[in-house]
CSV table of C-alpha atoms and ligand atoms in Angstrom, one decimal:
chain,number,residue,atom,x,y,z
A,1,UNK,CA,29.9,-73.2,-2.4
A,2,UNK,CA,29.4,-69.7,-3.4
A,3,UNK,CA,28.0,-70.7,-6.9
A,4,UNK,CA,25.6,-73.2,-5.3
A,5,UNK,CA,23.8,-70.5,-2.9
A,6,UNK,CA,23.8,-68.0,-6.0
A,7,UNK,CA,21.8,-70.4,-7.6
A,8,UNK,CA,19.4,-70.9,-5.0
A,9,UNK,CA,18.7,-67.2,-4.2
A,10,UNK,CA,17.2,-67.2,-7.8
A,11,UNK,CA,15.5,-70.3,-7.7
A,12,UNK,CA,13.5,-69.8,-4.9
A,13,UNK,CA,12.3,-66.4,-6.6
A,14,UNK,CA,9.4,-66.1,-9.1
A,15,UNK,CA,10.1,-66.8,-12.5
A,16,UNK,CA,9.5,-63.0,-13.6
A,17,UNK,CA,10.9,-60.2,-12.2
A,18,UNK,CA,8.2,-57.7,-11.6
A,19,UNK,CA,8.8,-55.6,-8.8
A,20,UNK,CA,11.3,-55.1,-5.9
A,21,UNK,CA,8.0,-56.1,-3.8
A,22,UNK,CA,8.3,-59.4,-4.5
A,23,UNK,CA,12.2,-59.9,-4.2
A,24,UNK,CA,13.9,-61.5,-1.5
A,25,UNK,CA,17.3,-59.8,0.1
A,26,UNK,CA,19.2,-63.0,-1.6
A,27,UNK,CA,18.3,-62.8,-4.7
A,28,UNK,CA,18.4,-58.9,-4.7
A,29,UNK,CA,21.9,-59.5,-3.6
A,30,UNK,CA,22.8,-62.1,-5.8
A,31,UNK,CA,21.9,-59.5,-8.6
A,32,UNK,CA,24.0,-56.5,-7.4
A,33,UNK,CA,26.7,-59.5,-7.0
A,34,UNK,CA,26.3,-60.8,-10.7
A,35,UNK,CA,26.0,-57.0,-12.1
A,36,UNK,CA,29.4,-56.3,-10.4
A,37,UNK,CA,31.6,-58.6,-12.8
A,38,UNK,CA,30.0,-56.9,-15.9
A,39,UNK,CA,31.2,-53.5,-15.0
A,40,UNK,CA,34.4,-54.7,-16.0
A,41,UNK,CA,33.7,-56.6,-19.1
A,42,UNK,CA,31.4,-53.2,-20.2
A,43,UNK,CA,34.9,-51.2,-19.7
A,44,UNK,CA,37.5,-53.5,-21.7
A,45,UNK,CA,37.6,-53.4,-25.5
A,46,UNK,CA,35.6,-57.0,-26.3
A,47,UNK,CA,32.3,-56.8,-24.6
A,48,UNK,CA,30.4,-59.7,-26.0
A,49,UNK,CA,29.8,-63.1,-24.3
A,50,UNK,CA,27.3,-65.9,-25.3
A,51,UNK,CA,25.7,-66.8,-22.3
A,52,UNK,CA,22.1,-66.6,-23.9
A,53,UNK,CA,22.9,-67.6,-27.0
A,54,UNK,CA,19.3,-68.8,-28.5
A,55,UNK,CA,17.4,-66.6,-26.7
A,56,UNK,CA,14.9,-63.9,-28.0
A,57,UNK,CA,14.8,-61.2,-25.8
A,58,UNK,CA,12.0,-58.6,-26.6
A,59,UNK,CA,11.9,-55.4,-25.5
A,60,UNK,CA,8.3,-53.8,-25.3
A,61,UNK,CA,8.1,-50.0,-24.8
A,62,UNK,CA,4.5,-48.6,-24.7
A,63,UNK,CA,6.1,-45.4,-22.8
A,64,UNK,CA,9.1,-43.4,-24.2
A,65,UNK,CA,12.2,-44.3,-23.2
A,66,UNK,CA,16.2,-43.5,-23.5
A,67,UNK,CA,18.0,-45.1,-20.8
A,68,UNK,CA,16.0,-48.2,-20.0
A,69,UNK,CA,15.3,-49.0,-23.4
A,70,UNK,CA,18.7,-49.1,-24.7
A,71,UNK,CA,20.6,-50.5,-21.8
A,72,UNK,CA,18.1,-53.5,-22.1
A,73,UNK,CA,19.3,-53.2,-25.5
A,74,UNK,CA,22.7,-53.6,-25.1
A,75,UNK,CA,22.7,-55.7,-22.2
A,76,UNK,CA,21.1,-58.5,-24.1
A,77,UNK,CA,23.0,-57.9,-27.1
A,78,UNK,CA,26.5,-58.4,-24.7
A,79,UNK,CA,25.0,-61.4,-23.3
A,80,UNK,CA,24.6,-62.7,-27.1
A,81,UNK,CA,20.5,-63.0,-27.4
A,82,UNK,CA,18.9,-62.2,-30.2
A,83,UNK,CA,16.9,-58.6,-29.2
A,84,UNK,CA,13.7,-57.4,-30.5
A,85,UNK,CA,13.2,-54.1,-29.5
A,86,UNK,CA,9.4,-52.4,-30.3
A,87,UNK,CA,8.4,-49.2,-29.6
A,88,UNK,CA,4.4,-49.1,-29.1
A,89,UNK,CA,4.8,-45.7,-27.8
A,90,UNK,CA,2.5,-44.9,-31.1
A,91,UNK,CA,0.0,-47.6,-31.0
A,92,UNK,CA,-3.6,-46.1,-31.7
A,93,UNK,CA,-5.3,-49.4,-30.1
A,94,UNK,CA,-7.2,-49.4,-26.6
A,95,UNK,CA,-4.3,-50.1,-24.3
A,96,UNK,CA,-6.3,-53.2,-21.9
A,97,UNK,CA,-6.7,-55.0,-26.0
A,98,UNK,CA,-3.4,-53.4,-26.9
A,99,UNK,CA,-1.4,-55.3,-24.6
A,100,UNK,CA,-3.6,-59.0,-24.1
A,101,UNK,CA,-3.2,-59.1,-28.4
A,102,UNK,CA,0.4,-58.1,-28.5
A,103,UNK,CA,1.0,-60.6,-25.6
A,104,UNK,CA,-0.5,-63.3,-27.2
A,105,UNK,CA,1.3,-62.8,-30.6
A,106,UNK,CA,4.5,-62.1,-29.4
A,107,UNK,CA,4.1,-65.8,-26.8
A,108,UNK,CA,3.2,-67.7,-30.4
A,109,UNK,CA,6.9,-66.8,-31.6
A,110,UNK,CA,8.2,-68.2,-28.6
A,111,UNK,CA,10.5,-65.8,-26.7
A,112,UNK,CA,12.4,-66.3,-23.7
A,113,UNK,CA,12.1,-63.0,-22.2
A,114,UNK,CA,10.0,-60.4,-22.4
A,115,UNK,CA,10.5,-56.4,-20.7
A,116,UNK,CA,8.4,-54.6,-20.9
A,117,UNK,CA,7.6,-50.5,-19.6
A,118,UNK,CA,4.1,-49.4,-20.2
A,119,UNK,CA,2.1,-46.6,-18.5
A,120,UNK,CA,-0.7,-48.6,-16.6
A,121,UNK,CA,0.5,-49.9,-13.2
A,122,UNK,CA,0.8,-53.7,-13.1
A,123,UNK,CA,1.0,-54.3,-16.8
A,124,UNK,CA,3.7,-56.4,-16.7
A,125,UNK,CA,1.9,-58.7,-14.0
A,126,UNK,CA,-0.7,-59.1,-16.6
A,127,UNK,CA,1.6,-59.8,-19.3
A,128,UNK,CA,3.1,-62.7,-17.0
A,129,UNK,CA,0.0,-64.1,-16.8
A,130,UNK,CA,-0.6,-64.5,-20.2
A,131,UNK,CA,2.8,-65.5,-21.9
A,132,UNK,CA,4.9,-68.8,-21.3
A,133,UNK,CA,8.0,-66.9,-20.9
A,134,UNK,CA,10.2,-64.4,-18.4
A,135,UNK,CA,8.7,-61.1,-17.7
A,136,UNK,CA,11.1,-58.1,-16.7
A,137,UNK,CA,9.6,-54.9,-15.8
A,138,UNK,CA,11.4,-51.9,-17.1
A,139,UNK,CA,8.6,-49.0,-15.3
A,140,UNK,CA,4.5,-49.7,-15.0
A,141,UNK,CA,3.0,-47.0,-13.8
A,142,UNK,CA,3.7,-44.9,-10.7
A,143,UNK,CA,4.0,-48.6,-9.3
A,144,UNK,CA,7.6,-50.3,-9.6
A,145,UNK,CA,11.0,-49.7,-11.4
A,146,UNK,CA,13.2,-52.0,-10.4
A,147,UNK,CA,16.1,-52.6,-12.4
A,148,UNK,CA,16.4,-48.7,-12.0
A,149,UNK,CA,16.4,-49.3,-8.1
A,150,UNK,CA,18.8,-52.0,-8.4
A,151,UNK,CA,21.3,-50.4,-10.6
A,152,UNK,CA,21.1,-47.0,-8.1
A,153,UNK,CA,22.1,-49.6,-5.4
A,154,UNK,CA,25.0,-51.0,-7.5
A,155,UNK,CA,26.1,-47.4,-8.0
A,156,UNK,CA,25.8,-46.5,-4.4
A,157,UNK,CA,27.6,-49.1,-3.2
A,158,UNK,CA,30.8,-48.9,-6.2
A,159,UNK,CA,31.1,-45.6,-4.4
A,160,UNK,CA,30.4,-46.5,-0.4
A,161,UNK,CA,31.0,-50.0,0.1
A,162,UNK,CA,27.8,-50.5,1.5
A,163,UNK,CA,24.1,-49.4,1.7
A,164,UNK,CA,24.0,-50.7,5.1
A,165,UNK,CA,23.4,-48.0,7.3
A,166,UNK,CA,23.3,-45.2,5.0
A,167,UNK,CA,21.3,-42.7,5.4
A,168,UNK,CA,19.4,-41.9,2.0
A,169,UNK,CA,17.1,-38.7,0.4
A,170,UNK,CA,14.9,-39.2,-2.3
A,171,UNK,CA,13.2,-35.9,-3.2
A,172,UNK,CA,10.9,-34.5,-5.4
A,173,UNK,CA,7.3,-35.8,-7.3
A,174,UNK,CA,7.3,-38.8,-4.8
A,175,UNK,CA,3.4,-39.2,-5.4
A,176,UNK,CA,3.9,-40.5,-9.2
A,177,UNK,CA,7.5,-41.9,-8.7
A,178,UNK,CA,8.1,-46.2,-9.6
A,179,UNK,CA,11.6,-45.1,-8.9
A,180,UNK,CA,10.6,-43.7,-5.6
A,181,UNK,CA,8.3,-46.5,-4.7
A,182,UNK,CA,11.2,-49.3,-5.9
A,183,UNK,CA,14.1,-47.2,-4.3
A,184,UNK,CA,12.4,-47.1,-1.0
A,185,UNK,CA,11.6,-51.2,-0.7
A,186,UNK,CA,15.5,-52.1,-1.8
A,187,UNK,CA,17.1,-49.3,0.2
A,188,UNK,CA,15.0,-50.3,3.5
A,189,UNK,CA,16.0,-54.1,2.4
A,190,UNK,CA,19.5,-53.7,2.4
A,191,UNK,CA,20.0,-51.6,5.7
A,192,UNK,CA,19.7,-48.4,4.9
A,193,UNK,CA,17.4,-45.2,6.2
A,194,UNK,CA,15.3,-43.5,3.9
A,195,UNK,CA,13.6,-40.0,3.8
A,196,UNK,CA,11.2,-38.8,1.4
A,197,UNK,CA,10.6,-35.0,0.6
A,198,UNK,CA,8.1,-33.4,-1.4
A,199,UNK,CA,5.8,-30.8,-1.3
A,200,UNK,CA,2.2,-32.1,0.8
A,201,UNK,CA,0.4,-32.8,-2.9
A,202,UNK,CA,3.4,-34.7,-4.3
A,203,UNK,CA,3.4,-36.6,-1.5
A,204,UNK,CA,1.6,-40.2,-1.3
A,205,UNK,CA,-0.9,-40.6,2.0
A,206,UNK,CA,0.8,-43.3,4.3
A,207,UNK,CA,4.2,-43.2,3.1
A,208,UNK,CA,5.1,-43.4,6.2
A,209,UNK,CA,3.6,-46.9,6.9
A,210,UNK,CA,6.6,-48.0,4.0
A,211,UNK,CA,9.8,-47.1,6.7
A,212,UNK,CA,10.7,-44.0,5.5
A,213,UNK,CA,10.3,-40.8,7.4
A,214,UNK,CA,8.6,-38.3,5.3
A,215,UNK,CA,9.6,-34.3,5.2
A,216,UNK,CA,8.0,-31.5,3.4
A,217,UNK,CA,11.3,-29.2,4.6
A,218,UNK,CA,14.6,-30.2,2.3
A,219,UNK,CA,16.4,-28.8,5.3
A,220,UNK,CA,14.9,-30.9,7.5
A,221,UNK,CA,14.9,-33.9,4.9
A,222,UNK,CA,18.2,-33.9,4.1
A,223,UNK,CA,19.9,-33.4,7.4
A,224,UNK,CA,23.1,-35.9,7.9
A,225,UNK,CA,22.1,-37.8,4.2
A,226,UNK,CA,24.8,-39.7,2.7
A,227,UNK,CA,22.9,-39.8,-0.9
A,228,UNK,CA,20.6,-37.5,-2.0
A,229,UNK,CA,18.2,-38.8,-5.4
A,230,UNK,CA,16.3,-35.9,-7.0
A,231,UNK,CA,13.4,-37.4,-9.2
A,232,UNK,CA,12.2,-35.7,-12.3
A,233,UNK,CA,8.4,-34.0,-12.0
A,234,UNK,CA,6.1,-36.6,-14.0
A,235,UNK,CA,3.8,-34.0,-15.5
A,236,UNK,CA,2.2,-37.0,-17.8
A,237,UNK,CA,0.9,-38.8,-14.9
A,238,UNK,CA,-0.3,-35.5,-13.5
A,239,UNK,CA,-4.3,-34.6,-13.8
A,240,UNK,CA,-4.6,-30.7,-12.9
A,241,UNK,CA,-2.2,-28.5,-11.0
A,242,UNK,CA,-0.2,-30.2,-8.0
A,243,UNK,CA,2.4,-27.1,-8.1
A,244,UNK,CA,2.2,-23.3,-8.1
A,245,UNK,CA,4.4,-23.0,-10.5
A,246,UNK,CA,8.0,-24.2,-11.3
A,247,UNK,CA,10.1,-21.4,-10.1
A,248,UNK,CA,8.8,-21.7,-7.3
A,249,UNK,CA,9.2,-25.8,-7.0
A,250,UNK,CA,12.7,-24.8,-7.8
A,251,UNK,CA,12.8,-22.4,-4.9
A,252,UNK,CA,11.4,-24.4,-2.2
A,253,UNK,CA,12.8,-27.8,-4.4
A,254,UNK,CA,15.1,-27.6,-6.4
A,255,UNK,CA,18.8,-28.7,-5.1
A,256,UNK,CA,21.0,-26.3,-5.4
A,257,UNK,CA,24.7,-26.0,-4.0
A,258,UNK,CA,23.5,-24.6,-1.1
A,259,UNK,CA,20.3,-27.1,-0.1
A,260,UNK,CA,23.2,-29.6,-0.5
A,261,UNK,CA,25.2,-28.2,1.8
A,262,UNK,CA,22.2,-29.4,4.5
A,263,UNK,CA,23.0,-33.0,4.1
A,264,UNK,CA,26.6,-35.0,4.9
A,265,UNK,CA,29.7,-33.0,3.5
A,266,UNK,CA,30.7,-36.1,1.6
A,267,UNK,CA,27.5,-36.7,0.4
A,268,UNK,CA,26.6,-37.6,-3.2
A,269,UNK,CA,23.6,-36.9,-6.1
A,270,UNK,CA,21.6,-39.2,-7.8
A,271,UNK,CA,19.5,-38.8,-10.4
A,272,UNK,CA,17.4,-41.4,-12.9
A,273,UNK,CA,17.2,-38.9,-15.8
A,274,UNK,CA,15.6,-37.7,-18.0
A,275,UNK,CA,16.9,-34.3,-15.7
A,276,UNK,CA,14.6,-31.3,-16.2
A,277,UNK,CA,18.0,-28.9,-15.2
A,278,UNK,CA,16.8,-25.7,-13.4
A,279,UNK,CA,13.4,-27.7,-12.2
A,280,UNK,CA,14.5,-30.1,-10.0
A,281,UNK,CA,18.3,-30.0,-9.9
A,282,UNK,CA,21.0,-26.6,-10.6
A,283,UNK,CA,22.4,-27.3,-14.1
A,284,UNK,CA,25.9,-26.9,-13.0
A,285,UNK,CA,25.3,-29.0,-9.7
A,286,UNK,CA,24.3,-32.2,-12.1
A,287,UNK,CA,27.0,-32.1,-14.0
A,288,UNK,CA,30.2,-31.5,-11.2
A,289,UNK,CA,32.0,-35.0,-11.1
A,290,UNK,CA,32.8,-34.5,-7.6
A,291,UNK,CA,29.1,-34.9,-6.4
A,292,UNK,CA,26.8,-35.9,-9.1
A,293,UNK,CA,26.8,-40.0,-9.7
A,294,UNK,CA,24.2,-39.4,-13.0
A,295,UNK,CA,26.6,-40.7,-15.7
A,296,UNK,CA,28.0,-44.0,-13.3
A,297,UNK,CA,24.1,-44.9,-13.0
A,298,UNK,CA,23.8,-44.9,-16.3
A,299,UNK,CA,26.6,-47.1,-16.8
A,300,UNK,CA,26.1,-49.5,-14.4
A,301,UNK,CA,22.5,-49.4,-15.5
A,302,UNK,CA,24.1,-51.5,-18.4
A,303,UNK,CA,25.5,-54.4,-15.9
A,304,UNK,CA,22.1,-54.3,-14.0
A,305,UNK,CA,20.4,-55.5,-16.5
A,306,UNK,CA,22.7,-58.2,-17.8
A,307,UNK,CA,22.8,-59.2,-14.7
A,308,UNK,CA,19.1,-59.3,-14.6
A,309,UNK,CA,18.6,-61.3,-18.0
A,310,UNK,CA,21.3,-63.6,-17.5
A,311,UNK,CA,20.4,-64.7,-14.1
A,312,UNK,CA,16.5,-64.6,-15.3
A,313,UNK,CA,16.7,-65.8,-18.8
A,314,UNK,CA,16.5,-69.7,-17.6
B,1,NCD,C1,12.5,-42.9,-14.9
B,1,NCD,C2,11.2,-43.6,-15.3
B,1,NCD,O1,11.0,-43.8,-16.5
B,1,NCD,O2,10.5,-44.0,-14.4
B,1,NCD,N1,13.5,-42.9,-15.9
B,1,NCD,C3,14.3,-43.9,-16.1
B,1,NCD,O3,13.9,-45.0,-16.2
B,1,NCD,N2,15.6,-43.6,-16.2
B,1,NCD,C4,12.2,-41.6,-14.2
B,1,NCD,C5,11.5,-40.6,-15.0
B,1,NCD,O4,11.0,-40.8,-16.1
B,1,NCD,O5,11.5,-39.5,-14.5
């Protein structure tokens, strides 16, 4: 009985998985639900299975990458496809004929699945359009992220139980966040209450209209928060100055011991990395096991996306 509405969560989804826009509560569920019996397998000593045995999985990269990149890696490699990973992070073509040519060479050798993370929002809609296969978006833009989104909900809810309810921070360079933007649509979808803070020129006009409750006060912001996400400043989507400078982001910003203290006692830190320590976050903050849940979102950024390719991969 369980089995048969697992499968029909993912049916009734589209075939690619572009954003968390575009995902219904079942299927976003059925993923969390999947990713949860990998975490296991990822910590014993024999970690491969064959469930897409056959398949080419190619991982397409036109924007640098650590974690994404090589959890995709893995993931597929675990799962038993055979992986492609290309980094086009040094491509000198125009990036419209960059990605139509690369799309349709890569569709004439017939892969299964493509992901794909490139710096122009809604790339990997247009790559859909144009190969036969699976498209998984691993970052377009500012627009969507949302394997990252869905393996921060896994994480939260290995340590809580539940994302019902919650009450959840994200903080920092909202305007040019996909995290932000993907974190926000799952977390309202699975019960939880979201607040944004940023300074006024990091933060997006109408945010509001998306169900959060916006704050340019990290007092204010992060008052009775069970989760707290810092995001990292995206200086390479940035055109001219947005900040006076970054001491004084840090001041006003930065979460320190202290700024913590303003949300829940029990409350816990995300971040998606790459951390810019003394920026955004206290160097010795990220790294205290008792509050920071940086190197489990890494690791269950691994089951995420097997999750993701095996349930995808059809
Ligand atoms: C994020 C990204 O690329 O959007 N990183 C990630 O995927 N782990 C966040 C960032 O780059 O700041």
């Amino acid at each position: 009985m369980a089995t048969e509405k697992k499968v029909t969560a993912i049916k009734n989804t589209p075939k690619h998985l572009l954003g968390i826009q575009n995902l219904s509560v079942l299927a976003a569920k059925e993923i969390l639900n999947e990713a949860k019996s990998f975490i296991k397998l990822n910590r014993g000593s024999s970690k491969k299975l064959d469930v897409l045995r056959g398949k080419t999985q190619i991982n397409l990269f036109f924007e640098p990458s650590t974690r994404t990149q090589s959890s995709f890696d893995l993931a597929g490699k675990r799962l038993g496809a055979d992986v492609m990973t290309m980094n086009m992070g040094n491509s000198a073509l125009k990036k419209g004929e960059t990605l139509i040519d690369t799309a349709m060479t890569l569709n004439a050798m017939h892969p299964d699945i493509i992901v794909i993370r490139h710096q122009d929002s809604g790339a990997p809609n247009l790559l859909s359009q144009k190969v036969n296969c699976t498209v998984i978006n691993a970052g377009d833009g500012r627009r969507e992220h949302p394997t990252q989104a869905l393996l921060d909900a896994l994480t939260i809810i290995n340590r809580k139980g539940n994302i019902e309810g919650l009450k959840i921070a994200i903080c920092g360079d909202i305007l040019h966040s996909r995290v932000a933007r993907s974190n926000i649509y799952l977390m309202n979808m699975l019960g939880a209450e979201v607040n944004v803070i940023a300074p006024k020129t990091l933060m997006p006009e109408g945010i509001d209209n998306l169900g959060v409750k916006s704050f340019t006060d990290m007092k204010k912001g992060l008052d009775g928060c069970d989760i707290v996400m810092m995001l990292r400043l995206q200086n390479e989507r940035m055109q001219g100055s947005f900040l006076p400078s970054k001491r004084e982001y840090y001041e006003f910003f930065g979460l320190t011991p202290e700024k913590l203290k303003f949300a829940k006692k029990d409350a816990l830190l995300m971040h998606p990395g790459p951390m810019n320590r003394g920026v955004e976050i206290d160097t010795k903050l990220a790294d205290d096991i008792n509050v920071s849940l940086v190197k489990e979102q890494v690791e269950l950024g691994v089951a995420v996306r097997m999750a993701c390719l095996k349930l995808y991969c059809k």
